[in-house]
Amino acid sequence: MHELAIAQNILEIVQQSVPENQTKSVRGIRIRVGQMSGIVPDSLDFCFSAIINDTHLQRARLAIEQVPTLSQCKTCAHRFGIEDWVFTCPVCQSTNLELISGKELEIVEIELADEGDEAI
Amino acid sequence: MSVITIERKVLEKNDQLAQRNRLFFEERGIFVLNLVSSPGAGKTSILEKTFLELRGSMRAAVIEGDVQTDLDAQRVAKYGVPVVQIVTLGACHLEANLVQDAMRNLDFTGVELLFIENVGNLVCPASYDLGEQAKVVVLSTTEGDDKPLKYPSMFLNSSLLIINKIDLIPYVNCDLNRLKNNALQINPKLRIFEMSCTTGAGFPEWCNWLKKKDVSSL
Ligand SMILES: Nc1nc2c(ncn2[C@@H]2O[C@H](COP(=O)(O)OP(=O)(O)OP(=O)(O)O)[C@@H](O)[C@H]2O)c(=O)[nH]1
Ligand SMILES: [Mg+2]
Ligand SMILES: [Zn+2]
């Protein structure tokens, strides 16, 4: 439900990271969204394309990489993916786990079209 | 195509401000809880009852967050507690910068305990650090025992769970054990209090826990 706020944060960071005379060339923004980040990728995509309309970034598209929830058991060191939100080690039943991934909400990189590509 | 690698957290600005808030609180020894729940689970009622119980023993302050109105601030102010209302005008969650603004308008003299009552919403506030020591998720029995499974990230990001309105269990289809199991399956470290603002059940335990300010046990 707060995907709009997140989309605005992304827009801001991209505007800070790309020199102003190049913002028109931004084509792709790679972001990583963890399964447990509370963000719905489709909804984020929708919000982002809505807010870039009046900006120089209107040709930019989000490329969203979804990161699965991975965990390591602190008792038996077993590594496994969390399914259905069950935070219990399937091998030794321990609940003493370390989260390895799944909470990400990061911008990884920004792709810019080169001058040559512009003409196309 | 050329590529700019940035590797930045989308919420980094919020996280930095939250960290600044946290330092402010830690320097002054203020224990800060961020109360989250769906609308009407009983956050304000719990604060009111808590202030009655704590009267004279511990000085508290409140930051209220609502989409509209300062009704909750008015309720809390009756207990002689310093309170600032944030009206988000539509936003479904509080962010660290709003809390920082509110902090400027609060008199923290002698305050040991700060409650931030978040906007009633079981989804969005989970993503935002405000600088609190712990998130407390309030779930009332009338909402059903399946809610932890439906809103897992809130339960994952909270350290405490208050199950409120236990006085209504005889009238609603809510299995307390199933509710607790569902919550603990997501977050085995959750500390659970079972309370009722109507009967006062659970408040002595809750207030004792508050007085200890025992962050290390979280
Ligand atoms: N029976 C019963 N009713 C309760 C209890 N706690 C709160 N209520 C009632 O539940 C309703 C909502 O309580 P609030 O304290 O306003 O809930 P809230 O979470 O602050 O609501 P928002 O700030 O709007 O999200 C009120 O009518 C309360 O009187 C309880 O333990 N038992
Ligand atoms: Mg309230
Ligand atoms: Zn194990």
Short mmCIF file of C-alpha atoms and ligand atoms in Angstrom, two decimals:
data_model
loop_
_atom_site.label_atom_id
_atom_site.label_comp_id
_atom_site.label_asym_id
_atom_site.label_seq_id
_atom_site.Cartn_x
_atom_site.Cartn_y
_atom_site.Cartn_z
CA MET A 1 0.00 0.00 0.00
CA HIS A 2 2.97 2.32 0.40
CA GLU A 3 4.43 1.43 -3.00
CA LEU A 4 3.79 5.00 -4.12
CA ALA A 5 6.05 6.36 -1.38
CA ILE A 6 8.68 3.78 -2.31
CA ALA A 7 8.43 4.70 -6.00
CA GLN A 8 9.03 8.34 -5.06
CA ASN A 9 12.11 7.35 -3.05
CA ILE A 10 13.44 5.47 -6.07
CA LEU A 11 12.85 8.44 -8.36
CA GLU A 12 14.68 10.72 -5.92
CA ILE A 13 17.69 8.44 -5.64
CA VAL A 14 17.92 8.05 -9.41
CA GLN A 15 17.74 11.82 -9.88
CA GLN A 16 20.56 12.22 -7.35
CA SER A 17 22.70 9.55 -8.97
CA VAL A 18 22.47 10.54 -12.63
CA PRO A 19 23.94 13.82 -13.92
CA GLU A 20 21.08 16.11 -14.82
CA ASN A 21 21.86 16.26 -18.54
CA GLN A 22 21.65 12.47 -18.72
CA THR A 23 18.36 11.79 -16.97
CA LYS A 24 16.61 11.59 -20.33
CA SER A 25 18.82 8.63 -21.22
CA VAL A 26 17.78 6.48 -18.28
CA ARG A 27 16.21 3.30 -19.61
CA GLY A 28 16.43 0.71 -16.85
CA ILE A 29 16.59 0.80 -13.08
CA ARG A 30 17.51 -2.52 -11.51
CA ILE A 31 16.12 -3.00 -8.07
CA ARG A 32 16.11 -5.90 -5.65
CA VAL A 33 12.95 -6.59 -3.69
CA GLY A 34 12.99 -9.20 -0.94
CA GLN A 35 10.04 -11.53 -0.53
CA MET A 36 9.63 -10.16 2.99
CA SER A 37 10.08 -6.50 2.19
CA GLY A 38 6.33 -5.95 2.24
CA ILE A 39 6.44 -4.59 -1.30
CA VAL A 40 4.29 -5.94 -4.12
CA PRO A 41 6.42 -5.74 -7.31
CA ASP A 42 3.49 -5.20 -9.72
CA SER A 43 2.12 -2.42 -7.61
CA LEU A 44 5.54 -0.76 -7.35
CA ASP A 45 5.93 -1.00 -11.11
CA PHE A 46 2.52 0.59 -11.62
CA CYS A 47 3.22 3.45 -9.20
CA PHE A 48 6.62 4.12 -10.70
CA SER A 49 5.33 4.36 -14.25
CA ALA A 50 2.64 6.72 -13.03
CA ILE A 51 4.98 9.20 -11.35
CA ILE A 52 7.65 9.41 -14.07
CA ASN A 53 5.23 10.70 -16.70
CA ASP A 54 5.98 14.35 -16.12
CA THR A 55 9.70 13.88 -15.64
CA HIS A 56 12.76 13.44 -17.83
CA LEU A 57 12.79 9.83 -16.69
CA GLN A 58 9.69 8.88 -18.61
CA ARG A 59 11.49 6.23 -20.66
CA ALA A 60 12.85 4.50 -17.59
CA ARG A 61 11.56 1.04 -16.66
CA LEU A 62 11.99 -0.82 -13.42
CA ALA A 63 13.64 -4.22 -13.62
CA ILE A 64 12.60 -5.88 -10.40
CA GLU A 65 14.59 -8.83 -9.12
CA GLN A 66 12.69 -10.72 -6.44
CA VAL A 67 14.86 -12.13 -3.69
CA PRO A 68 13.65 -15.28 -1.94
CA THR A 69 13.77 -15.67 1.81
CA LEU A 70 16.83 -17.70 2.81
CA SER A 71 17.78 -18.69 6.28
CA GLN A 72 20.53 -20.56 8.09
CA CYS A 73 19.94 -22.58 11.23
CA LYS A 74 22.20 -21.45 14.08
CA THR A 75 21.91 -24.87 15.69
CA CYS A 76 22.75 -27.25 12.83
CA ALA A 77 23.95 -24.82 10.13
CA HIS A 78 21.39 -26.10 7.62
CA ARG A 79 20.57 -23.53 4.93
CA PHE A 80 17.06 -23.44 3.56
CA GLY A 81 14.39 -21.31 1.92
CA ILE A 82 11.55 -20.12 4.13
CA GLU A 83 8.20 -21.20 2.80
CA ASP A 84 4.81 -20.10 4.06
CA TRP A 85 6.50 -17.99 6.70
CA VAL A 86 7.49 -20.95 8.86
CA PHE A 87 10.66 -19.90 10.65
CA THR A 88 11.64 -23.36 11.89
CA CYS A 89 14.59 -25.46 10.73
CA PRO A 90 13.22 -28.43 8.78
CA VAL A 91 16.18 -30.61 9.89
CA CYS A 92 16.46 -30.04 13.64
CA GLN A 93 13.27 -28.05 14.34
CA SER A 94 15.29 -25.23 15.90
CA THR A 95 13.79 -21.74 15.72
CA ASN A 96 17.15 -20.09 16.28
CA LEU A 97 17.72 -18.91 12.73
CA GLU A 98 19.71 -16.31 10.94
CA LEU A 99 18.06 -14.53 8.05
CA ILE A 100 20.35 -14.46 5.02
CA SER A 101 18.10 -12.73 2.52
CA GLY A 102 14.52 -11.65 1.93
CA LYS A 103 14.30 -8.16 3.40
CA GLU A 104 16.05 -6.33 0.54
CA LEU A 105 14.71 -3.13 -0.94
CA GLU A 106 17.66 -1.77 -2.89
CA ILE A 107 18.55 0.01 -6.09
CA VAL A 108 21.33 -1.94 -7.75
CA GLU A 109 22.14 -0.09 -10.95
CA ILE A 110 20.88 2.34 -13.53
CA GLU A 111 21.14 1.73 -17.28
CA LEU A 112 21.57 4.67 -19.63
CA ALA A 113 21.20 4.69 -23.38
CA ASP A 114 24.36 5.94 -25.14
CA GLU A 115 24.16 8.91 -27.48
CA GLY A 116 24.16 6.57 -30.47
CA ASP A 117 21.17 4.63 -29.14
CA GLU A 118 19.26 7.87 -28.73
CA ALA A 119 18.53 8.24 -32.45
CA ILE A 120 16.79 4.87 -32.63
CA MET B 1 24.06 1.09 -22.89
CA SER B 2 26.17 2.31 -20.03
CA VAL B 3 25.54 1.35 -16.45
CA ILE B 4 25.83 3.26 -13.19
CA THR B 5 26.17 0.91 -10.25
CA ILE B 6 24.77 2.42 -7.07
CA GLU B 7 23.73 -0.28 -4.57
CA ARG B 8 21.66 1.97 -2.36
CA LYS B 9 18.84 1.11 -0.01
CA VAL B 10 15.60 2.67 -1.17
CA LEU B 11 14.73 3.64 2.39
CA GLU B 12 18.21 4.85 3.31
CA LYS B 13 17.07 8.41 4.03
CA ASN B 14 14.40 7.19 6.40
CA ASP B 15 16.83 4.75 8.05
CA GLN B 16 19.41 7.49 8.62
CA LEU B 17 16.87 9.80 10.20
CA ALA B 18 15.56 6.94 12.32
CA GLN B 19 19.08 6.26 13.54
CA ARG B 20 19.44 9.92 14.49
CA ASN B 21 16.18 9.73 16.46
CA ARG B 22 17.42 6.57 18.16
CA LEU B 23 20.65 8.26 19.27
CA PHE B 24 18.64 11.16 20.70
CA PHE B 25 16.52 8.73 22.73
CA GLU B 26 19.46 6.62 23.86
CA GLU B 27 21.42 9.63 25.07
CA ARG B 28 18.47 10.57 27.26
CA GLY B 29 17.64 7.06 28.38
CA ILE B 30 14.17 7.20 26.86
CA PHE B 31 12.55 3.85 26.10
CA VAL B 32 10.62 4.11 22.82
CA LEU B 33 7.90 1.77 21.58
CA ASN B 34 6.26 1.99 18.16
CA LEU B 35 2.67 0.72 18.41
CA VAL B 36 1.27 -0.79 15.23
CA SER B 37 -2.05 -2.49 14.48
CA SER B 38 -5.01 -2.44 12.14
CA PRO B 39 -7.51 0.37 12.80
CA GLY B 40 -9.35 -0.02 16.06
CA ALA B 41 -7.35 -2.86 17.62
CA GLY B 42 -7.08 -0.75 20.75
CA LYS B 43 -3.76 1.13 20.68
CA THR B 44 -5.11 4.34 22.18
CA SER B 45 -7.19 2.42 24.73
CA ILE B 46 -4.07 0.54 25.80
CA LEU B 47 -2.20 3.83 26.24
CA GLU B 48 -5.02 5.30 28.33
CA LYS B 49 -5.14 2.27 30.59
CA THR B 50 -1.36 2.14 30.81
CA PHE B 51 -1.16 5.76 31.96
CA LEU B 52 -3.74 5.08 34.68
CA GLU B 53 -1.68 2.14 35.86
CA LEU B 54 1.68 3.93 35.68
CA ARG B 55 0.48 7.14 37.30
CA GLY B 56 3.14 8.57 39.57
CA SER B 57 5.68 5.84 38.84
CA MET B 58 6.95 6.61 35.37
CA ARG B 59 6.82 9.70 33.17
CA ALA B 60 5.66 9.00 29.63
CA ALA B 61 5.07 10.98 26.44
CA VAL B 62 3.17 10.17 23.25
CA ILE B 63 3.46 10.87 19.55
CA GLU B 64 0.15 10.12 17.85
CA GLY B 65 -0.06 9.35 14.15
CA ASP B 66 -3.36 9.47 12.31
CA VAL B 67 -4.52 10.09 8.76
CA GLN B 68 -6.93 12.76 10.03
CA THR B 69 -7.94 14.45 13.32
CA ASP B 70 -6.26 14.90 16.67
CA LEU B 71 -8.90 12.87 18.48
CA ASP B 72 -6.38 10.35 19.80
CA ALA B 73 -4.09 13.11 21.11
CA GLN B 74 -7.08 14.63 22.91
CA ARG B 75 -7.86 11.28 24.54
CA VAL B 76 -4.30 10.80 25.73
CA ALA B 77 -3.82 14.41 26.90
CA LYS B 78 -6.50 13.87 29.55
CA TYR B 79 -3.97 11.77 31.44
CA GLY B 80 -1.55 14.68 31.80
CA VAL B 81 0.88 13.15 29.35
CA PRO B 82 2.78 15.37 26.89
CA VAL B 83 1.49 14.50 23.44
CA VAL B 84 2.02 15.67 19.87
CA GLN B 85 -0.32 14.68 17.06
CA ILE B 86 0.99 13.99 13.57
CA VAL B 87 -1.70 14.19 10.90
CA THR B 88 -0.42 12.40 7.80
CA LEU B 89 -3.18 13.71 5.50
CA GLY B 90 -3.58 10.42 3.72
CA ALA B 91 -0.25 8.68 4.20
CA CYS B 92 -0.77 5.18 5.55
CA HIS B 93 2.26 5.08 7.86
CA LEU B 94 4.61 7.29 9.87
CA GLU B 95 8.12 8.03 8.62
CA ALA B 96 11.18 8.99 10.65
CA ASN B 97 11.18 12.63 9.48
CA LEU B 98 7.62 13.16 10.74
CA VAL B 99 8.62 11.73 14.10
CA GLN B 100 11.64 14.02 14.18
CA ASP B 101 9.38 17.06 13.59
CA ALA B 102 7.07 15.90 16.36
CA MET B 103 10.02 15.42 18.72
CA ARG B 104 10.89 19.11 18.38
CA ASN B 105 7.49 19.96 19.81
CA LEU B 106 7.66 17.62 22.78
CA ASP B 107 8.99 18.47 26.21
CA PHE B 108 11.14 15.48 27.15
CA THR B 109 12.02 16.76 30.62
CA GLY B 110 11.91 13.75 32.93
CA VAL B 111 10.40 11.52 30.28
CA GLU B 112 11.48 7.86 30.49
CA LEU B 113 9.03 6.30 28.11
CA LEU B 114 7.78 7.38 24.68
CA PHE B 115 4.97 5.69 22.82
CA ILE B 116 4.60 6.33 19.11
CA GLU B 117 1.10 5.30 18.04
CA ASN B 118 1.38 4.57 14.33
CA VAL B 119 -1.38 4.92 11.76
CA GLY B 120 -3.84 2.03 11.97
CA ASN B 121 -2.54 -0.26 9.21
CA LEU B 122 -1.14 -3.77 9.48
CA VAL B 123 1.02 -3.54 6.34
CA CYS B 124 2.96 -0.36 5.63
CA PRO B 125 4.32 0.69 9.04
CA ALA B 126 6.31 -2.57 9.09
CA SER B 127 8.78 -1.15 6.56
CA TYR B 128 9.60 2.06 8.38
CA ASP B 129 12.07 2.37 11.22
CA LEU B 130 11.21 5.42 13.33
CA GLY B 131 14.08 5.12 15.79
CA GLU B 132 12.15 3.00 18.28
CA GLN B 133 13.67 0.31 20.48
CA ALA B 134 10.87 -2.06 19.57
CA LYS B 135 7.73 -2.37 17.53
CA VAL B 136 4.70 -3.61 19.45
CA VAL B 137 2.02 -5.15 17.27
CA VAL B 138 -1.46 -5.06 18.77
CA LEU B 139 -3.95 -7.62 17.51
CA SER B 140 -7.46 -7.82 18.92
CA THR B 141 -9.36 -11.07 19.26
CA THR B 142 -12.17 -9.77 17.05
CA GLU B 143 -9.80 -9.70 14.06
CA GLY B 144 -9.39 -13.47 14.01
CA ASP B 145 -6.55 -15.86 14.81
CA ASP B 146 -5.35 -16.08 11.20
CA LYS B 147 -4.11 -12.50 10.97
CA PRO B 148 -0.42 -13.22 11.70
CA LEU B 149 -0.38 -15.48 8.64
CA LYS B 150 -2.04 -12.85 6.48
CA TYR B 151 0.17 -9.95 7.59
CA PRO B 152 3.43 -11.74 8.33
CA SER B 153 5.92 -8.91 7.90
CA MET B 154 4.36 -6.93 10.71
CA PHE B 155 4.78 -9.88 13.06
CA LEU B 156 8.29 -10.53 11.82
CA ASN B 157 9.36 -6.94 12.42
CA SER B 158 7.80 -6.62 15.87
CA SER B 159 9.36 -7.68 19.14
CA LEU B 160 6.19 -7.74 21.17
CA LEU B 161 2.65 -8.85 20.52
CA ILE B 162 -0.27 -7.58 22.57
CA ILE B 163 -3.36 -9.68 22.10
CA ASN B 164 -6.07 -7.21 23.08
CA LYS B 165 -9.79 -7.55 23.83
CA ILE B 166 -9.41 -10.98 25.41
CA ASP B 167 -12.67 -10.19 27.26
CA LEU B 168 -14.44 -10.77 23.93
CA ILE B 169 -13.12 -14.30 23.35
CA PRO B 170 -16.40 -15.93 24.46
CA TYR B 171 -18.25 -14.03 21.72
CA VAL B 172 -15.90 -14.32 18.77
CA ASN B 173 -14.40 -17.18 16.83
CA CYS B 174 -10.85 -16.68 17.96
CA ASP B 175 -8.69 -19.53 19.21
CA LEU B 176 -6.07 -17.92 21.44
CA ASN B 177 -3.65 -20.82 21.15
CA ARG B 178 -3.92 -20.92 17.40
CA LEU B 179 -3.36 -17.16 17.25
CA LYS B 180 -0.21 -17.47 19.38
CA ASN B 181 1.09 -20.42 17.39
CA ASN B 182 0.54 -18.57 14.12
CA ALA B 183 2.43 -15.57 15.43
CA LEU B 184 5.28 -17.61 16.91
CA GLN B 185 5.70 -19.63 13.74
CA ILE B 186 6.60 -16.37 12.00
CA ASN B 187 8.57 -14.89 14.85
CA PRO B 188 9.55 -17.35 17.60
CA LYS B 189 11.12 -14.54 19.64
CA LEU B 190 7.87 -12.56 19.98
CA ARG B 191 7.04 -11.67 23.55
CA ILE B 192 3.31 -11.99 24.06
CA PHE B 193 0.96 -10.15 26.43
CA GLU B 194 -2.73 -11.04 26.64
CA MET B 195 -4.75 -8.00 27.64
CA SER B 196 -8.15 -6.43 27.97
CA CYS B 197 -8.71 -2.70 28.31
CA THR B 198 -12.20 -3.43 29.61
CA THR B 199 -11.29 -5.76 32.47
CA GLY B 200 -7.69 -4.60 32.96
CA ALA B 201 -6.41 -8.14 32.49
CA GLY B 202 -2.72 -8.31 31.64
CA PHE B 203 -1.98 -4.69 32.54
CA PRO B 204 0.02 -5.38 35.72
CA GLU B 205 2.38 -7.68 33.76
CA TRP B 206 2.65 -5.22 30.87
CA CYS B 207 3.39 -2.27 33.15
CA ASN B 208 5.96 -4.24 35.12
CA TRP B 209 7.67 -5.04 31.88
CA LEU B 210 7.60 -1.35 30.88
CA LYS B 211 9.15 -0.32 34.18
CA LYS B 212 12.07 -2.67 33.63
CA LYS B 213 12.74 -1.12 30.18
CA ASP B 214 14.36 -4.45 29.45
CA VAL B 215 15.51 -4.03 25.86
CA SER B 216 18.07 -6.79 26.19
CA SER B 217 15.32 -9.39 26.53
CA LEU B 218 13.91 -8.45 23.14
N1 LIG C 1 -14.34 -5.05 24.56
C1 LIG C 1 -13.19 -4.39 24.40
N2 LIG C 1 -13.17 -3.26 23.66
C2 LIG C 1 -11.99 -2.60 23.52
C3 LIG C 1 -10.80 -3.04 24.14
N3 LIG C 1 -9.80 -2.21 23.81
C4 LIG C 1 -10.34 -1.26 23.01
N4 LIG C 1 -11.68 -1.48 22.85
C5 LIG C 1 -12.59 -0.68 22.02
O1 LIG C 1 -12.17 -0.76 20.66
C6 LIG C 1 -12.43 0.47 19.99
C7 LIG C 1 -11.19 1.00 19.30
O2 LIG C 1 -10.21 1.31 20.28
P1 LIG C 1 -9.06 2.38 20.04
O3 LIG C 1 -8.27 2.42 21.30
O4 LIG C 1 -9.61 3.65 19.52
O5 LIG C 1 -8.23 1.66 18.88
P2 LIG C 1 -6.97 2.21 18.06
O6 LIG C 1 -6.13 1.04 17.72
O7 LIG C 1 -6.32 3.30 18.82
O8 LIG C 1 -7.67 2.79 16.75
P3 LIG C 1 -7.01 3.72 15.59
O9 LIG C 1 -6.10 4.69 16.25
O10 LIG C 1 -8.19 4.37 14.95
O11 LIG C 1 -6.30 2.77 14.67
C8 LIG C 1 -12.98 1.43 21.04
O12 LIG C 1 -14.37 1.45 20.94
C9 LIG C 1 -12.53 0.79 22.35
O13 LIG C 1 -13.39 1.10 23.41
C10 LIG C 1 -10.87 -4.24 24.95
O14 LIG C 1 -9.88 -4.71 25.51
N5 LIG C 1 -12.09 -4.86 25.02
MG MG C 2 -5.80 5.24 18.15
ZN ZN C 3 18.71 -26.90 12.29
#
